[in-house]
Amino acid sequence: MIFARLFFSFFKLGLFTIGGGYAMLPLIQEEVQYYGWMAPEEFIDMIAIAEMTPGAIGVNTATFIGFRQAGFLGAVVATTAIALPSLILVVAVSKVLDRFREHPLVGGMLLGIRPVVAGLIASSALFIAEAAFREIGTIGLTGIDPVAVIMAVVSAVLVRRFQAHPIAIILGAGVVGLILF
């Protein structure tokens, strides 16, 4: 019974939640409270753990709740259930796009979407850069930390020009952070 409950709860969340993992959290909390899966304090701790681990917070939270309720198999069921609606949608859309890729309307639509996607990614990058450049330690009235800017530029050059692996850069930045800050 617990596996069916986990599957249908998280499948429903994956199907009807729009806006990413953080948009899912209040709905996940409702399910947790409705079924009495854990105390509110435990749920908050679960979110903190889910944020610290790699991956989407909604998927991580589902995995942790599934594991807490039914062990490894519960984690697999909850994770599969929350990801399955997106997987089905992506496969369906890709089939449609493959079939009609050469159609002028679809080609035009894709050409229109590409720059917008780049703009959305750039917007996120600027948002992150703003926080990163101001968080370490600012100089003068600009509020921009020159060390953070230099670290960002060096990391971009290492990736783009020298094909350095991002994990190596992150580890190196951690060492630099320990030394400088």
mmCIF file of C-alpha atoms in Angstrom:
data_model
loop_
_atom_site.group_PDB
_atom_site.id
_atom_site.type_symbol
_atom_site.label_atom_id
_atom_site.label_comp_id
_atom_site.label_asym_id
_atom_site.label_seq_id
_atom_site.Cartn_x
_atom_site.Cartn_y
_atom_site.Cartn_z
ATOM 1 C CA MET A 1 0.000 0.000 0.000
ATOM 2 C CA ILE A 2 2.834 2.427 0.829
ATOM 3 C CA PHE A 3 4.405 1.937 -2.612
ATOM 4 C CA ALA A 4 1.132 2.751 -4.383
ATOM 5 C CA ARG A 5 0.631 5.784 -2.160
ATOM 6 C CA LEU A 6 4.169 7.013 -2.840
ATOM 7 C CA PHE A 7 3.808 6.412 -6.572
ATOM 8 C CA PHE A 8 0.461 8.167 -7.008
ATOM 9 C CA SER A 9 1.374 11.081 -4.730
ATOM 10 C CA PHE A 10 4.634 11.846 -6.495
ATOM 11 C CA PHE A 11 3.315 11.082 -9.986
ATOM 12 C CA LYS A 12 0.534 13.613 -9.362
ATOM 13 C CA LEU A 13 3.095 16.167 -8.190
ATOM 14 C CA GLY A 14 5.292 15.565 -11.227
ATOM 15 C CA LEU A 15 2.315 15.826 -13.557
ATOM 16 C CA PHE A 16 0.619 18.937 -12.216
ATOM 17 C CA THR A 17 3.419 21.079 -10.799
ATOM 18 C CA ILE A 18 4.723 23.743 -13.145
ATOM 19 C CA GLY A 19 7.654 25.928 -12.210
ATOM 20 C CA GLY A 20 10.349 23.547 -11.038
ATOM 21 C CA GLY A 21 11.359 21.932 -7.792
ATOM 22 C CA TYR A 22 10.760 24.894 -5.508
ATOM 23 C CA ALA A 23 7.199 25.183 -6.806
ATOM 24 C CA MET A 24 6.716 21.538 -5.802
ATOM 25 C CA LEU A 25 7.757 21.978 -2.184
ATOM 26 C CA PRO A 26 4.436 23.300 -0.818
ATOM 27 C CA LEU A 27 2.581 20.501 -2.615
ATOM 28 C CA ILE A 28 5.030 17.892 -1.340
ATOM 29 C CA GLN A 29 4.519 19.320 2.141
ATOM 30 C CA GLU A 30 0.742 18.879 1.756
ATOM 31 C CA GLU A 31 1.211 15.226 0.832
ATOM 32 C CA VAL A 32 3.606 14.690 3.730
ATOM 33 C CA GLN A 33 1.145 16.242 6.172
ATOM 34 C CA TYR A 34 -1.889 14.476 4.702
ATOM 35 C CA TYR A 35 -0.297 11.037 4.985
ATOM 36 C CA GLY A 36 1.609 11.814 8.190
ATOM 37 C CA TRP A 37 4.891 10.747 6.644
ATOM 38 C CA MET A 38 6.990 12.983 8.912
ATOM 39 C CA ALA A 39 6.832 15.882 11.350
ATOM 40 C CA PRO A 40 7.109 19.443 9.970
ATOM 41 C CA GLU A 41 10.565 19.838 11.519
ATOM 42 C CA GLU A 42 11.752 16.663 9.822
ATOM 43 C CA PHE A 43 10.367 17.909 6.506
ATOM 44 C CA ILE A 44 12.338 21.150 6.859
ATOM 45 C CA ASP A 45 15.497 19.142 7.580
ATOM 46 C CA MET A 46 14.727 16.997 4.532
ATOM 47 C CA ILE A 47 14.524 20.121 2.349
ATOM 48 C CA ALA A 48 17.869 21.346 3.690
ATOM 49 C CA ILE A 49 19.464 18.003 2.841
ATOM 50 C CA ALA A 50 17.813 17.970 -0.596
ATOM 51 C CA GLU A 51 19.222 21.434 -1.317
ATOM 52 C CA MET A 52 22.745 20.377 -0.380
ATOM 53 C CA THR A 53 22.804 17.302 -2.607
ATOM 54 C CA PRO A 54 23.259 17.335 -6.391
ATOM 55 C CA GLY A 55 20.105 17.245 -8.468
ATOM 56 C CA ALA A 56 16.699 18.865 -8.547
ATOM 57 C CA ILE A 57 15.295 19.681 -5.124
ATOM 58 C CA GLY A 58 11.868 18.213 -5.913
ATOM 59 C CA VAL A 59 13.370 14.929 -7.077
ATOM 60 C CA ASN A 60 15.784 14.798 -4.146
ATOM 61 C CA THR A 61 12.972 15.468 -1.682
ATOM 62 C CA ALA A 62 10.852 12.727 -3.251
ATOM 63 C CA THR A 63 13.802 10.341 -3.053
ATOM 64 C CA PHE A 64 14.433 11.090 0.615
ATOM 65 C CA ILE A 65 10.758 10.804 1.553
ATOM 66 C CA GLY A 66 10.440 7.532 -0.354
ATOM 67 C CA PHE A 67 13.519 6.167 1.380
ATOM 68 C CA ARG A 68 12.264 7.279 4.769
ATOM 69 C CA GLN A 69 8.899 5.594 4.235
ATOM 70 C CA ALA A 70 9.875 2.374 2.490
ATOM 71 C CA GLY A 71 13.643 2.071 2.215
ATOM 72 C CA PHE A 72 15.532 1.785 -1.047
ATOM 73 C CA LEU A 73 12.536 0.538 -3.041
ATOM 74 C CA GLY A 74 10.433 3.423 -1.709
ATOM 75 C CA ALA A 75 13.101 5.862 -2.883
ATOM 76 C CA VAL A 76 13.092 4.274 -6.344
ATOM 77 C CA VAL A 77 9.281 4.387 -6.535
ATOM 78 C CA ALA A 78 9.016 8.035 -5.415
ATOM 79 C CA THR A 79 11.857 9.185 -7.678
ATOM 80 C CA THR A 80 10.465 7.338 -10.686
ATOM 81 C CA ALA A 81 6.971 8.658 -10.042
ATOM 82 C CA ILE A 82 7.981 12.309 -9.785
ATOM 83 C CA ALA A 83 10.189 12.138 -12.912
ATOM 84 C CA LEU A 84 7.924 9.973 -15.079
ATOM 85 C CA PRO A 85 5.461 12.692 -16.218
ATOM 86 C CA SER A 86 8.321 14.885 -17.454
ATOM 87 C CA LEU A 87 9.950 11.935 -19.192
ATOM 88 C CA ILE A 88 6.699 11.057 -20.969
ATOM 89 C CA LEU A 89 6.190 14.676 -22.031
ATOM 90 C CA VAL A 90 9.758 15.081 -23.313
ATOM 91 C CA VAL A 91 9.570 11.844 -25.310
ATOM 92 C CA ALA A 92 6.189 12.823 -26.796
ATOM 93 C CA VAL A 93 7.336 16.330 -27.729
ATOM 94 C CA SER A 94 10.576 15.014 -29.244
ATOM 95 C CA LYS A 95 8.609 12.528 -31.372
ATOM 96 C CA VAL A 96 6.368 15.331 -32.637
ATOM 97 C CA LEU A 97 9.355 17.583 -33.315
ATOM 98 C CA ASP A 98 11.188 14.811 -35.169
ATOM 99 C CA ARG A 99 8.157 14.177 -37.320
ATOM 100 C CA PHE A 100 7.553 17.830 -38.191
ATOM 101 C CA ARG A 101 11.076 19.266 -37.913
ATOM 102 C CA GLU A 102 11.192 20.116 -41.626
ATOM 103 C CA HIS A 103 7.842 21.914 -41.531
ATOM 104 C CA PRO A 104 8.355 25.676 -41.939
ATOM 105 C CA LEU A 105 6.161 26.532 -38.937
ATOM 106 C CA VAL A 106 8.052 24.202 -36.600
ATOM 107 C CA GLY A 107 11.415 25.372 -37.933
ATOM 108 C CA GLY A 108 10.387 28.991 -37.448
ATOM 109 C CA MET A 109 9.128 28.261 -33.956
ATOM 110 C CA LEU A 110 12.425 26.620 -32.987
ATOM 111 C CA LEU A 111 14.421 29.499 -34.475
ATOM 112 C CA GLY A 112 12.348 31.894 -32.380
ATOM 113 C CA ILE A 113 12.756 29.870 -29.195
ATOM 114 C CA ARG A 114 16.559 29.481 -29.352
ATOM 115 C CA PRO A 115 17.496 33.106 -28.632
ATOM 116 C CA VAL A 116 14.892 33.311 -25.877
ATOM 117 C CA VAL A 117 16.344 30.228 -24.184
ATOM 118 C CA ALA A 118 19.799 31.805 -24.435
ATOM 119 C CA GLY A 119 18.389 34.995 -22.908
ATOM 120 C CA LEU A 120 16.766 33.102 -20.044
ATOM 121 C CA ILE A 121 20.009 31.269 -19.319
ATOM 122 C CA ALA A 122 21.919 34.566 -19.498
ATOM 123 C CA SER A 123 19.430 36.134 -17.094
ATOM 124 C CA SER A 124 20.007 33.326 -14.612
ATOM 125 C CA ALA A 125 23.765 33.646 -15.065
ATOM 126 C CA LEU A 126 23.592 37.385 -14.376
ATOM 127 C CA PHE A 127 21.470 36.802 -11.283
ATOM 128 C CA ILE A 128 23.995 34.282 -9.959
ATOM 129 C CA ALA A 129 26.948 36.511 -10.922
ATOM 130 C CA GLU A 130 25.428 39.478 -9.095
ATOM 131 C CA ALA A 131 25.198 37.489 -5.888
ATOM 132 C CA ALA A 132 28.626 35.890 -6.325
ATOM 133 C CA PHE A 133 30.429 39.135 -7.073
ATOM 134 C CA ARG A 134 28.962 40.941 -4.078
ATOM 135 C CA GLU A 135 28.983 38.165 -1.541
ATOM 136 C CA ILE A 136 32.695 37.768 -0.860
ATOM 137 C CA GLY A 137 33.833 41.278 0.017
ATOM 138 C CA THR A 138 33.226 44.538 -1.770
ATOM 139 C CA ILE A 139 35.530 47.438 -2.537
ATOM 140 C CA GLY A 140 34.365 51.003 -2.971
ATOM 141 C CA LEU A 141 30.920 52.166 -3.958
ATOM 142 C CA THR A 142 30.440 49.695 -6.794
ATOM 143 C CA GLY A 143 29.731 46.793 -4.466
ATOM 144 C CA ILE A 144 31.620 44.471 -6.799
ATOM 145 C CA ASP A 145 34.381 42.237 -5.473
ATOM 146 C CA PRO A 146 37.246 42.303 -8.012
ATOM 147 C CA VAL A 147 38.626 38.955 -6.788
ATOM 148 C CA ALA A 148 35.289 37.281 -7.513
ATOM 149 C CA VAL A 149 35.171 38.834 -10.987
ATOM 150 C CA ILE A 150 38.730 37.668 -11.719
ATOM 151 C CA MET A 151 37.895 34.151 -10.513
ATOM 152 C CA ALA A 152 34.828 34.074 -12.771
ATOM 153 C CA VAL A 153 36.755 35.287 -15.823
ATOM 154 C CA VAL A 154 39.621 32.844 -15.220
ATOM 155 C CA SER A 155 37.198 29.935 -14.844
ATOM 156 C CA ALA A 156 35.379 30.910 -18.056
ATOM 157 C CA VAL A 157 38.680 31.104 -19.957
ATOM 158 C CA LEU A 158 39.833 27.760 -18.555
ATOM 159 C CA VAL A 159 36.637 26.073 -19.728
ATOM 160 C CA ARG A 160 36.235 27.778 -23.103
ATOM 161 C CA ARG A 161 39.854 28.055 -24.213
ATOM 162 C CA PHE A 162 41.525 25.101 -22.522
ATOM 163 C CA GLN A 163 38.561 22.716 -22.092
ATOM 164 C CA ALA A 164 39.270 22.388 -18.367
ATOM 165 C CA HIS A 165 36.811 20.125 -16.582
ATOM 166 C CA PRO A 166 34.247 22.080 -14.511
ATOM 167 C CA ILE A 167 34.750 19.846 -11.474
ATOM 168 C CA ALA A 168 38.486 20.606 -11.480
ATOM 169 C CA ILE A 169 37.709 24.313 -11.661
ATOM 170 C CA ILE A 170 35.210 24.103 -8.799
ATOM 171 C CA LEU A 171 37.689 22.187 -6.641
ATOM 172 C CA GLY A 172 40.420 24.686 -7.496
ATOM 173 C CA ALA A 173 38.111 27.579 -6.646
ATOM 174 C CA GLY A 174 37.399 25.946 -3.302
ATOM 175 C CA VAL A 175 41.112 25.836 -2.548
ATOM 176 C CA VAL A 176 41.532 29.463 -3.652
ATOM 177 C CA GLY A 177 38.574 30.400 -1.453
ATOM 178 C CA LEU A 178 40.155 28.699 1.535
ATOM 179 C CA ILE A 179 43.393 30.582 0.965
ATOM 180 C CA LEU A 180 41.966 34.017 0.170
ATOM 181 C CA PHE A 181 38.871 34.169 2.308
#
